Amino acid sequence: MGSLSFKKLTFAFVIAILVWASSLETCNARRGKHWRHSRGTLSSLYKKKGNNHGHQNIGQKSKPKPKPKQKHPLPSPEEPVAPPPQKGSKFNVIDYGAKGDGASDDTKAFQAAWADACKVEASTMIVPSGYKFLVGPISFSGPYCQRNILFQLDGTIIAPTNAKAWGKGLLQWLEFTKLVGLTIKGKGTIDGRGSVWWTHSVYDDTIDNEEQLIISLDNITVTKNPPVSSSLEEKMPSTKPTALRFYGSFNVTVTGITIQNSPQCHLKFDNCDGVLVYSLSVSSPGDSPNTDGIHLQNSKNVLIHTADLACGDDCISIQTGCTNVFVHDVNCGPGHGISIGSLGKDGTTACVSNITVRNINMHNTMTGVRIKTWQGGSGSVQGVLFSNIQVSEVQFPIMIDQYYCDHSSCTNHTSAVALSNIAYENIRGTYTVKPVHVSCSDSKPCKDVRLTDIELNPMPKGYHMYDPFCWQAFGELYAPTIPEIGCLQQGTPSSSWDPDETGCAA
């Protein structure tokens, strides 16, 4: 009985202990928030003092703190920043303040539009239709511009006609330099308004010495390039600008546009590699002096086709340093035909090679297809083909002139640019002065000149007419020719020369 009472007492004591412990945990749980806060405060204090080593709450397990939720701060107000222009962005000159009324100077607007277009790859600078923009001399320059910029020309750009805008004279009006992949296209016009230049500088211009052979039946030498009438009295500088020039550029294209009335050359490519010109129109009077249509110099890998070229000088002029040039399906006239040269002026070395000109229509031009070099020069012209040339009322359809001189008289020299591998094939139509004129150097006769399928009939126009003429020209005639060309010597010259000695790369 006593043992039973002891067991009951023990059991009751255990129950009491459990109840007390339970109430203690409930109390701690209610106060837990404050304890956790207290521990955090102490911990932060110890951290601030750098003396938290060995301080732990004995008998309590440390629990990892949950990561506090990140609160996104409200953005502070900032001035909005425009995003950078994207590839292919468009820049209209009207948006940069251009008036396009033909009287206000829009040069600065064009400069500003180009400055932005230059920074964006494949951007487009827009010159819109329905406007006439007066723009002074300007250079759209690289080399830090992005690639593949499109200059979309649908309006009209006109040149200033006051002498002050040109200073002492400039070589170009609109210039694009050191660019890659630039394209100028559209239905617009570049108008050089060149008549004010032609009027006051005509007597200072060089002449084509073939004009000396143009004699009327009354023995009166025909005067070329008469002054063009103008109501303006102000004299322009003696240095006349090219309307549109490309320099030091790669893979450039010009298509669709019209270039007219340039003071001098209309379109020039200098030191360019990869040139494409098509669906181009060039227009200036036949008596406008030195207004070449397209002028190539030190340029290679050139393709020109489907163009209408009317001017006062060479429709296409191919100068020193040109190679791999292909011209086809071009209408030329009026003008001086398609020429290689002039080369070797002032004793310089000229190198031209791999030139093909075919499927050309020429009407009312001075020469047809021509090579012209100065006495005293050096270098070579090699690998030239003139093929499928239709001429109508052309004064000299076929010409090689190694005694070229653009003044009234020139000094005789023995050295010359060497000519070889020159082919004329399928040249047909009418001439008004002389069908063939091949005048080569005594010291370096022309060799490997080939004439094939030549049919040229006289068209009397009141000038003295000549028979075919050759001098120091060696090569071959293939098929009957009209008229008979008996002056070309067969074989090779006795004083033959080595192409490797001309100073031009093979």
PDB file of N, CA and C in Angstrom, residues 203-212 290 342 345-346 374 401 403-411:
ATOM      1  N   TYR A 203      38.908  80.633-123.263  1.00  0.00           N
ATOM      2  CA  TYR A 203      40.150  80.844-124.007  1.00  0.00           C
ATOM      3  C   TYR A 203      41.359  80.290-123.259  1.00  0.00           C
ATOM      4  N   ASP A 204      41.199  79.917-122.004  1.00  0.00           N
ATOM      5  CA  ASP A 204      42.295  79.324-121.254  1.00  0.00           C
ATOM      6  C   ASP A 204      42.274  77.804-121.321  1.00  0.00           C
ATOM      7  N   ASP A 205      41.247  77.227-121.929  1.00  0.00           N
ATOM      8  CA  ASP A 205      41.111  75.780-121.920  1.00  0.00           C
ATOM      9  C   ASP A 205      42.016  75.140-122.961  1.00  0.00           C
ATOM     10  N   THR A 206      42.415  73.890-122.633  1.00  0.00           N
ATOM     11  CA  THR A 206      43.196  73.123-123.588  1.00  0.00           C
ATOM     12  C   THR A 206      42.305  72.692-124.751  1.00  0.00           C
ATOM     13  N   ILE A 207      42.957  72.301-125.846  1.00  0.00           N
ATOM     14  CA  ILE A 207      42.225  71.863-127.022  1.00  0.00           C
ATOM     15  C   ILE A 207      42.640  70.445-127.369  1.00  0.00           C
ATOM     16  N   ASP A 208      41.828  69.772-128.157  1.00  0.00           N
ATOM     17  CA  ASP A 208      42.167  68.450-128.656  1.00  0.00           C
ATOM     18  C   ASP A 208      42.871  68.640-129.985  1.00  0.00           C
ATOM     19  N   ASN A 209      44.114  68.122-130.112  1.00  0.00           N
ATOM     20  CA  ASN A 209      44.866  68.475-131.314  1.00  0.00           C
ATOM     21  C   ASN A 209      44.317  67.820-132.576  1.00  0.00           C
ATOM     22  N   GLU A 210      43.405  66.848-132.429  1.00  0.00           N
ATOM     23  CA  GLU A 210      42.765  66.297-133.617  1.00  0.00           C
ATOM     24  C   GLU A 210      41.923  67.354-134.336  1.00  0.00           C
ATOM     25  N   GLU A 211      41.575  68.411-133.604  1.00  0.00           N
ATOM     26  CA  GLU A 211      40.792  69.473-134.232  1.00  0.00           C
ATOM     27  C   GLU A 211      41.560  70.145-135.371  1.00  0.00           C
ATOM     28  N   GLN A 212      42.899  70.059-135.319  1.00  0.00           N
ATOM     29  CA  GLN A 212      43.685  70.672-136.385  1.00  0.00           C
ATOM     30  C   GLN A 212      43.468  69.981-137.728  1.00  0.00           C
ATOM     31  N   ASN A 290      36.217  70.753-121.959  1.00  0.00           N
ATOM     32  CA  ASN A 290      36.808  69.848-120.957  1.00  0.00           C
ATOM     33  C   ASN A 290      35.792  69.235-120.006  1.00  0.00           C
ATOM     34  N   SER A 342      44.716  61.310-122.159  1.00  0.00           N
ATOM     35  CA  SER A 342      46.086  61.271-122.634  1.00  0.00           C
ATOM     36  C   SER A 342      47.050  60.801-121.542  1.00  0.00           C
ATOM     37  N   LYS A 345      52.156  62.699-120.075  1.00  0.00           N
ATOM     38  CA  LYS A 345      52.433  64.136-120.153  1.00  0.00           C
ATOM     39  C   LYS A 345      53.586  64.513-119.225  1.00  0.00           C
ATOM     40  N   ASP A 346      54.427  65.447-119.675  1.00  0.00           N
ATOM     41  CA  ASP A 346      55.564  65.949-118.889  1.00  0.00           C
ATOM     42  C   ASP A 346      56.508  64.835-118.456  1.00  0.00           C
ATOM     43  N   TRP A 374      51.381  61.331-125.011  1.00  0.00           N
ATOM     44  CA  TRP A 374      52.303  62.429-125.274  1.00  0.00           C
ATOM     45  C   TRP A 374      53.688  61.885-125.650  1.00  0.00           C
ATOM     46  N   ASP A 401      46.981  58.007-131.381  1.00  0.00           N
ATOM     47  CA  ASP A 401      47.770  59.226-131.583  1.00  0.00           C
ATOM     48  C   ASP A 401      48.846  59.299-130.503  1.00  0.00           C
ATOM     49  N   TYR A 403      51.357  61.335-130.709  1.00  0.00           N
ATOM     50  CA  TYR A 403      51.931  62.677-130.798  1.00  0.00           C
ATOM     51  C   TYR A 403      50.907  63.688-130.287  1.00  0.00           C
ATOM     52  N   TYR A 404      50.191  63.289-129.269  1.00  0.00           N
ATOM     53  CA  TYR A 404      49.122  64.132-128.749  1.00  0.00           C
ATOM     54  C   TYR A 404      49.706  65.415-128.151  1.00  0.00           C
ATOM     55  N   CYS A 405      48.993  66.514-128.359  1.00  0.00           N
ATOM     56  CA  CYS A 405      49.410  67.820-127.830  1.00  0.00           C
ATOM     57  C   CYS A 405      48.163  68.670-127.699  1.00  0.00           C
ATOM     58  N   ASP A 406      47.937  69.229-126.509  1.00  0.00           N
ATOM     59  CA  ASP A 406      46.724  70.023-126.311  1.00  0.00           C
ATOM     60  C   ASP A 406      47.000  71.522-126.371  1.00  0.00           C
ATOM     61  N   HIS A 407      48.160  71.886-126.939  1.00  0.00           N
ATOM     62  CA  HIS A 407      48.491  73.291-127.149  1.00  0.00           C
ATOM     63  C   HIS A 407      48.799  73.501-128.637  1.00  0.00           C
ATOM     64  N   SER A 408      49.112  74.695-128.968  1.00  0.00           N
ATOM     65  CA  SER A 408      49.369  74.983-130.382  1.00  0.00           C
ATOM     66  C   SER A 408      50.640  74.305-130.878  1.00  0.00           C
ATOM     67  N   SER A 409      51.622  74.079-129.978  1.00  0.00           N
ATOM     68  CA  SER A 409      52.853  73.381-130.367  1.00  0.00           C
ATOM     69  C   SER A 409      53.443  72.689-129.151  1.00  0.00           C
ATOM     70  N   CYS A 410      54.130  71.563-129.387  1.00  0.00           N
ATOM     71  CA  CYS A 410      54.768  70.806-128.315  1.00  0.00           C
ATOM     72  C   CYS A 410      56.158  70.368-128.777  1.00  0.00           C
ATOM     73  N   THR A 411      57.043  70.152-127.806  1.00  0.00           N
ATOM     74  CA  THR A 411      58.426  69.755-128.104  1.00  0.00           C
ATOM     75  C   THR A 411      58.476  68.292-128.500  1.00  0.00           C
TER      76      THR A 411
END
